[in-house]
């Protein structure tokens, strides 16, 4: 659920990252480059597509949420669902978060 007024800046950052990686590119009016290419999501079984997806996520987050620095990213599946695990730094502190895609 999106909060219009997040309680603090890290909550805002986490929400922004979730929005970026859960939005398909081309679906946001006036921001057609926002989000992840759905072709990557449909092909996450191969290592080459996983690497392309990682690169796409890093590029999108660097562009639309430049306050953070991604330290590590992993893609994995469990029970036929795909997940993105991120480790990133924000204002000198490290955070980890898993998102389902």
PDB file of C-alpha atoms in Angstrom:
ATOM      1  CA  UNK A   1       0.000   0.000   0.000  1.00  0.00           C
ATOM      2  CA  UNK A   2       1.301   3.430  -0.935  1.00  0.00           C
ATOM      3  CA  UNK A   3       1.420   6.017   1.803  1.00  0.00           C
ATOM      4  CA  UNK A   4       0.903   9.583   0.621  1.00  0.00           C
ATOM      5  CA  UNK A   5       2.944  10.879   3.571  1.00  0.00           C
ATOM      6  CA  UNK A   6       5.562   8.307   4.613  1.00  0.00           C
ATOM      7  CA  UNK A   7       6.586   8.611   8.264  1.00  0.00           C
ATOM      8  CA  UNK A   8      10.275   9.190   7.483  1.00  0.00           C
ATOM      9  CA  UNK A   9      12.710   9.445   4.609  1.00  0.00           C
ATOM     10  CA  UNK A  10      13.820   5.793   4.618  1.00  0.00           C
ATOM     11  CA  UNK A  11      10.183   4.690   4.451  1.00  0.00           C
ATOM     12  CA  UNK A  12       9.780   7.002   1.455  1.00  0.00           C
ATOM     13  CA  UNK A  13      12.873   5.515  -0.213  1.00  0.00           C
ATOM     14  CA  UNK A  14      11.683   1.927   0.370  1.00  0.00           C
ATOM     15  CA  UNK A  15       8.290   2.803  -1.058  1.00  0.00           C
ATOM     16  CA  UNK A  16       9.862   4.483  -4.097  1.00  0.00           C
ATOM     17  CA  UNK A  17      12.046   1.442  -4.819  1.00  0.00           C
ATOM     18  CA  UNK A  18       9.008  -0.832  -4.556  1.00  0.00           C
ATOM     19  CA  UNK A  19       7.104   1.376  -6.978  1.00  0.00           C
ATOM     20  CA  UNK A  20       9.975   1.396  -9.470  1.00  0.00           C
ATOM     21  CA  UNK A  21      10.418  -2.378  -9.547  1.00  0.00           C
ATOM     22  CA  UNK A  22       6.707  -3.206  -9.523  1.00  0.00           C
ATOM     23  CA  UNK A  23       5.831  -0.943 -12.445  1.00  0.00           C
ATOM     24  CA  UNK A  24       6.120  -2.115 -16.030  1.00  0.00           C
ATOM     25  CA  UNK A  25       7.893   0.235 -18.382  1.00  0.00           C
ATOM     26  CA  UNK A  26       5.479   2.041 -20.689  1.00  0.00           C
ATOM     27  CA  UNK A  27       2.516   2.030 -18.301  1.00  0.00           C
ATOM     28  CA  UNK A  28       2.966   5.448 -16.666  1.00  0.00           C
ATOM     29  CA  UNK A  29       1.585   8.334 -18.738  1.00  0.00           C
ATOM     30  CA  UNK A  30       4.179  11.030 -19.463  1.00  0.00           C
ATOM     31  CA  UNK A  31       6.917   8.808 -17.952  1.00  0.00           C
ATOM     32  CA  UNK A  32       7.116   5.930 -20.435  1.00  0.00           C
ATOM     33  CA  UNK A  33      10.696   5.068 -19.371  1.00  0.00           C
ATOM     34  CA  UNK A  34       9.717   4.545 -15.719  1.00  0.00           C
ATOM     35  CA  UNK A  35       9.761   0.960 -14.468  1.00  0.00           C
ATOM     36  CA  UNK A  36      11.021  -2.452 -15.489  1.00  0.00           C
ATOM     37  CA  UNK A  37      10.809  -4.003 -18.940  1.00  0.00           C
ATOM     38  CA  UNK A  38       8.171  -6.778 -18.652  1.00  0.00           C
ATOM     39  CA  UNK A  39      10.159  -8.971 -21.074  1.00  0.00           C
ATOM     40  CA  UNK A  40      12.767  -9.488 -18.337  1.00  0.00           C
ATOM     41  CA  UNK A  41      10.169 -10.549 -15.787  1.00  0.00           C
ATOM     42  CA  UNK A  42       8.747 -13.160 -18.143  1.00  0.00           C
ATOM     43  CA  UNK A  43      12.177 -14.728 -18.742  1.00  0.00           C
ATOM     44  CA  UNK A  44      13.834 -14.891 -15.321  1.00  0.00           C
ATOM     45  CA  UNK A  45      14.618 -18.599 -15.637  1.00  0.00           C
ATOM     46  CA  UNK A  46      17.866 -17.930 -17.545  1.00  0.00           C
ATOM     47  CA  UNK A  47      20.999 -16.371 -16.074  1.00  0.00           C
ATOM     48  CA  UNK A  48      21.384 -13.953 -18.991  1.00  0.00           C
ATOM     49  CA  UNK A  49      17.910 -12.515 -18.402  1.00  0.00           C
ATOM     50  CA  UNK A  50      18.547 -12.347 -14.653  1.00  0.00           C
ATOM     51  CA  UNK A  51      21.658 -10.271 -15.331  1.00  0.00           C
ATOM     52  CA  UNK A  52      19.745  -8.021 -17.734  1.00  0.00           C
ATOM     53  CA  UNK A  53      17.029  -7.600 -15.103  1.00  0.00           C
ATOM     54  CA  UNK A  54      19.616  -6.681 -12.458  1.00  0.00           C
ATOM     55  CA  UNK A  55      21.113  -4.094 -14.797  1.00  0.00           C
ATOM     56  CA  UNK A  56      17.653  -2.702 -15.547  1.00  0.00           C
ATOM     57  CA  UNK A  57      16.806  -2.417 -11.839  1.00  0.00           C
ATOM     58  CA  UNK A  58      20.085  -0.667 -11.053  1.00  0.00           C
ATOM     59  CA  UNK A  59      19.608   1.758 -13.952  1.00  0.00           C
ATOM     60  CA  UNK A  60      16.024   2.568 -12.958  1.00  0.00           C
ATOM     61  CA  UNK A  61      16.836   3.086  -9.283  1.00  0.00           C
ATOM     62  CA  UNK A  62      19.870   5.245 -10.074  1.00  0.00           C
ATOM     63  CA  UNK A  63      17.709   7.431 -12.303  1.00  0.00           C
ATOM     64  CA  UNK A  64      14.510   7.675 -10.251  1.00  0.00           C
ATOM     65  CA  UNK A  65      15.836   7.276  -6.681  1.00  0.00           C
ATOM     66  CA  UNK A  66      19.365   8.739  -6.761  1.00  0.00           C
ATOM     67  CA  UNK A  67      19.535   9.139  -2.965  1.00  0.00           C
ATOM     68  CA  UNK A  68      20.607   5.503  -2.556  1.00  0.00           C
ATOM     69  CA  UNK A  69      23.564   3.430  -3.671  1.00  0.00           C
ATOM     70  CA  UNK A  70      22.907  -0.214  -4.473  1.00  0.00           C
ATOM     71  CA  UNK A  71      25.514  -2.458  -2.876  1.00  0.00           C
ATOM     72  CA  UNK A  72      24.149  -5.862  -3.906  1.00  0.00           C
ATOM     73  CA  UNK A  73      21.164  -7.273  -5.735  1.00  0.00           C
ATOM     74  CA  UNK A  74      19.889 -10.844  -6.026  1.00  0.00           C
ATOM     75  CA  UNK A  75      17.003 -12.386  -7.935  1.00  0.00           C
ATOM     76  CA  UNK A  76      15.507 -15.678  -6.843  1.00  0.00           C
ATOM     77  CA  UNK A  77      12.329 -17.703  -7.104  1.00  0.00           C
ATOM     78  CA  UNK A  78      10.398 -19.556  -4.472  1.00  0.00           C
ATOM     79  CA  UNK A  79       7.037 -21.307  -4.834  1.00  0.00           C
ATOM     80  CA  UNK A  80       6.722 -20.016  -8.427  1.00  0.00           C
ATOM     81  CA  UNK A  81       7.121 -16.391  -7.284  1.00  0.00           C
ATOM     82  CA  UNK A  82      10.073 -14.147  -8.084  1.00  0.00           C
ATOM     83  CA  UNK A  83      11.819 -11.930  -5.572  1.00  0.00           C
ATOM     84  CA  UNK A  84      14.362  -9.125  -5.685  1.00  0.00           C
ATOM     85  CA  UNK A  85      16.647  -8.735  -2.692  1.00  0.00           C
ATOM     86  CA  UNK A  86      18.475  -5.424  -2.391  1.00  0.00           C
ATOM     87  CA  UNK A  87      21.216  -4.249  -0.101  1.00  0.00           C
ATOM     88  CA  UNK A  88      21.743  -0.511  -0.372  1.00  0.00           C
ATOM     89  CA  UNK A  89      23.146   2.454   1.474  1.00  0.00           C
ATOM     90  CA  UNK A  90      21.286   5.631   2.301  1.00  0.00           C
ATOM     91  CA  UNK A  91      22.798   8.511   4.238  1.00  0.00           C
ATOM     92  CA  UNK A  92      25.700   6.334   5.395  1.00  0.00           C
ATOM     93  CA  UNK A  93      23.552   3.462   6.698  1.00  0.00           C
ATOM     94  CA  UNK A  94      22.968   0.065   5.095  1.00  0.00           C
ATOM     95  CA  UNK A  95      19.548  -1.452   4.506  1.00  0.00           C
ATOM     96  CA  UNK A  96      18.247  -4.736   3.100  1.00  0.00           C
ATOM     97  CA  UNK A  97      14.838  -5.304   1.604  1.00  0.00           C
ATOM     98  CA  UNK A  98      13.118  -8.071  -0.386  1.00  0.00           C
ATOM     99  CA  UNK A  99      10.441  -7.240  -2.949  1.00  0.00           C
ATOM    100  CA  UNK A 100       8.146  -9.676  -4.721  1.00  0.00           C
ATOM    101  CA  UNK A 101       7.689  -9.120  -8.458  1.00  0.00           C
TER     102      UNK A 101
END
